[in-house]
Amino acid sequence: MICSSETEPAQIVSPVPRRHLLQTSESLHWLRLGELSDYDGPARGISPASVASSSASAFPSSSASKRLSFSALLEHERIARGIRTSASLRRDPSDNRIDQGAVRRWVRWMHKHNLKAWVVPSAIAVSTWVKWSIGLGGYSGHATPPMFGDYEAQRHWMELTIHLPIQQWYTYDPRYWGLDYPPLTAYVSWICGQVGSWIDPSWFALEASRGTETPGNKLFMRATVLVLDALVFVPALYAFTRIWHGTRSSRTQHAALITLLFHPALLLIDFGHFQYNSVMLGLTLLAMDAFAVGLDFVGAVLFVLSLGFKQMALYYSPVVGAYLLGKCIYLGPNNGARLFIRLALVTVLSFIILFAPLLPPFAPISALGASISRIFPFARGLFEDKVANFWCFTNVTVLKWKRVFNGREVLLVRASAALTALGFLPAVVGLLWGSYKMRLRSPSPLAREQIDAPATPITHSIPFPVPTPTLPLLPYALLTTSMSFFLFSFQVHEKTILLPLLPLALLLSGATPGEEVFAWGALGNVVGVFSMWPLLKKDGLGVQYLAMVLLWCRLIGYNPFAMRLHSFVGLLSAAVHISMGLLHLLELVMAPPARYPDLFPVLNVLVSTPVFGLVWLWSIRRGIEVSWAMGGLIGSRADAKDKRKEEEKEQRKEREREKANSLSTVDSVPSLSGSGIRKDAGTRAQSLGFASGQDVLRGRGYRDPRRRALERLSTRAGNGEEGG
């Protein structure tokens, strides 16, 4: 608004500017990668904020003070190509009426009343109380002899590890819950068994303690899950929010931590059904945290430990391997080869140490073979029970796989392996191709010299201690590959849905209600819990199931009963939640027919499997979008070389022009209409309010202040070139 008269100068009242893209809640600030490159491609949009604040630096910068955003990169592509932006595509039109969730309201209240330091301790304490309360209910195999369930399996492993030599751990009575997890689980069971036998030897007496369910033993077993979760998973979550959300506000970090602490699927399985999945997932998450800060060797060791605790961590292995290999490609022949050799040595040495008690001279080679055959049970069949994956879904709707391939199970194993590989192939290719293309698009010869230069004594142990530009793809790639394994791989259980739910929850933790990531993340996690309902019902955890789902939805601000008809995911959510409610109601009021005793589990599979398949496809699409936005999918090698030559030519012209004309800071505005290069050094910051106010004063009406500022900068730069 302009207030002026003939005698008084105009007073400009600046309009309230819209928040820049990098400051919106939709921008997920994940990584510590430095600033954008000097060369952003011909289709990159540049905002006044970036012009005024960016500095010409190589990508990635050695500085770790700033981070790149997933959504911001994609948004620049959409703006540059004239496509509708996130305001219309990514957000709910009724966003102002959406409940932001009890977590955000509570965190805001705590910060407002100077209780910020108590948010994390309070959240951990309350989540611990909730976990312990879940454990007061039933568990797997409760009072169901002779085999009981997972609770008895874990107790039995503690029993046999403290009484038998290591060579017999994987061969002792395999028909009664024989040990079938990797060695790290056995070592942890040995430690827990030693502590438990010190408290009460009868809990773990060899063979005599089978089926023990005394109150004291239950208390001890539940406590072991709680302690291991507090030692591994909770610190991993805290590190994740501090590292991957490091540039966001402390409120956002606290809200993300609470969202992950109360994740219903993991809490119901570990603290209700009874397992130790939080250890495996926590070690994987710690490896991700290490990769994000450039500690690749530490991350490799942590991921080996995750594999050594539970073989289901193999669901993540293709992506972890592709990320590390992609970093070697990005670093080039010198540092890349050095990093590859060191990673290989660290990984192999970690596995050797982990399996050392099962190797000669400590044990005969047959002990190693026995452990491998127990860890990978291909003889058990394609799938067990009614799990919501491709094989069970098609077994019900299309073809009876076990009947058709009876006696030819090896063909099913091969088909399963092929489909699984095809399923995670986009994620692996995206990481490798993105690293290769980002190397070709290195911004300047100086940056290339810094990357290819031999490591100095200071950096000898870590040739390039920063993450690669493809790090934003890692959560999406983990979701793609783990969901591919769940849908298509061999011998899948209901509980393995926890592996794809972890990266989906990590992505959700940085989003707010109304965003696409939030919608898919909430839907996938709720359906993930629903898919385990037959298992939880068998364990007597119906009340805990309902309470945790409703509590988590309330905490994050997700209303499963709301009708969201403005988008595909909204329509899908409405249809799925109605189907879930009707199925629960039908199961409550009637018993299944005698001819079809598994009717309700089959209906559960028919509802859940399509959602998991769509989440898998969505993760692939999002990975492609993020890769495209980062510039990892465009151009060829020749094009990249030509663009670098053009960039170097433009930089030389710029330096010659500045030297010849001795341009001042005000006049030395670089061209914004060249090849898309960000030459922001010395750019004069332009007031957005002043720019729009001048438009109104001259009778041209209100215009977008950012667009007006860009036009003024471009015009001034063009005049400078003509004068030069």
Coordinates of N, CA, C and O in Angstrom, one line a residue, residues 29 42 61 91 114 138 149 165 224 253-254 273 285 313 321 348 402 437 457 487 490 534-535 581 614 723:
H29 N 14.0 -30.6 5.4 CA 15.4 -30.4 5.4 C 16.1 -31.6 6.0 O 16.1 -31.8 7.2
P42 N 19.7 -25.8 -16.9 CA 19.0 -24.8 -17.5 C 17.6 -24.6 -17.1 O 17.0 -23.6 -17.3
S61 N 29.6 -28.8 -0.9 CA 30.5 -27.9 -0.2 C 31.1 -28.7 0.9 O 30.5 -29.6 1.5
R91 N -0.7 -29.9 -1.0 CA -1.4 -29.6 0.2 C -2.9 -29.7 0.1 O -3.4 -29.5 -1.0
N114 N 8.6 -22.2 28.6 CA 10.0 -22.4 28.9 C 10.3 -23.8 29.5 O 11.1 -23.9 30.4
G138 N -1.4 -59.9 26.8 CA -1.0 -61.2 26.3 C 0.3 -61.1 25.5 O 0.8 -60.1 25.2
G149 N 5.0 -70.1 21.8 CA 5.1 -69.1 20.7 C 6.5 -68.4 20.8 O 7.5 -68.9 21.3
P165 N 27.8 -75.6 24.5 CA 28.9 -74.9 23.7 C 28.3 -74.3 22.5 O 27.3 -74.7 21.9
T224 N 13.9 -57.2 29.6 CA 15.0 -57.2 28.6 C 14.6 -56.5 27.3 O 15.5 -55.8 26.7
Q253 N 11.8 -31.0 15.5 CA 12.6 -32.1 15.9 C 11.9 -32.9 17.0 O 11.8 -34.1 17.0
H254 N 11.4 -32.2 18.0 CA 10.7 -32.8 19.1 C 9.4 -33.5 18.6 O 9.1 -34.7 19.1
H273 N 3.4 -58.7 21.3 CA 3.6 -60.0 20.8 C 4.9 -60.6 21.3 O 4.9 -61.8 21.6
L285 N 19.0 -47.8 11.7 CA 18.9 -46.3 11.8 C 20.1 -45.6 12.2 O 20.5 -44.5 11.7
A313 N 17.2 -57.8 8.1 CA 17.8 -56.6 7.7 C 18.4 -56.7 6.3 O 18.7 -55.6 5.7
G321 N 24.2 -51.1 0.1 CA 25.3 -51.3 -0.8 C 25.4 -50.4 -1.9 O 26.5 -49.9 -2.3
V348 N 34.0 -57.2 5.5 CA 34.4 -58.6 5.6 C 34.9 -58.9 7.0 O 34.6 -59.9 7.6
K402 N 1.2 -73.3 -4.4 CA 1.8 -74.5 -3.8 C 1.2 -75.7 -4.5 O 1.9 -76.7 -4.6
K437 N 25.9 -39.4 -12.4 CA 25.5 -38.1 -13.1 C 25.9 -36.9 -12.3 O 26.4 -35.9 -12.9
P457 N 47.1 -36.5 5.2 CA 47.2 -37.3 6.4 C 46.0 -37.0 7.4 O 45.6 -37.9 8.1
L487 N 6.7 -57.8 -0.4 CA 5.7 -58.2 -1.4 C 6.1 -59.4 -2.1 O 5.2 -60.2 -2.5
F490 N 10.7 -64.6 -0.5 CA 10.4 -65.9 0.0 C 10.3 -66.0 1.5 O 11.1 -65.3 2.2
P534 N -4.8 -60.2 12.6 CA -5.0 -61.6 12.9 C -4.0 -62.1 13.9 O -4.3 -62.9 14.8
L535 N -2.7 -61.7 13.8 CA -1.7 -62.1 14.7 C -1.9 -61.5 16.1 O -1.8 -62.2 17.1
G581 N -13.0 -50.8 8.8 CA -14.1 -50.7 9.8 C -15.2 -51.8 9.6 O -15.6 -52.4 10.6
L614 N 0.6 -50.0 -3.7 CA 0.5 -48.6 -4.1 C 1.6 -47.8 -3.4 O 2.2 -46.9 -4.0
G723 N 26.5 -2.5 -21.9 CA 27.6 -1.4 -21.6 C 29.0 -2.0 -21.7 O 29.9 -1.3 -22.1

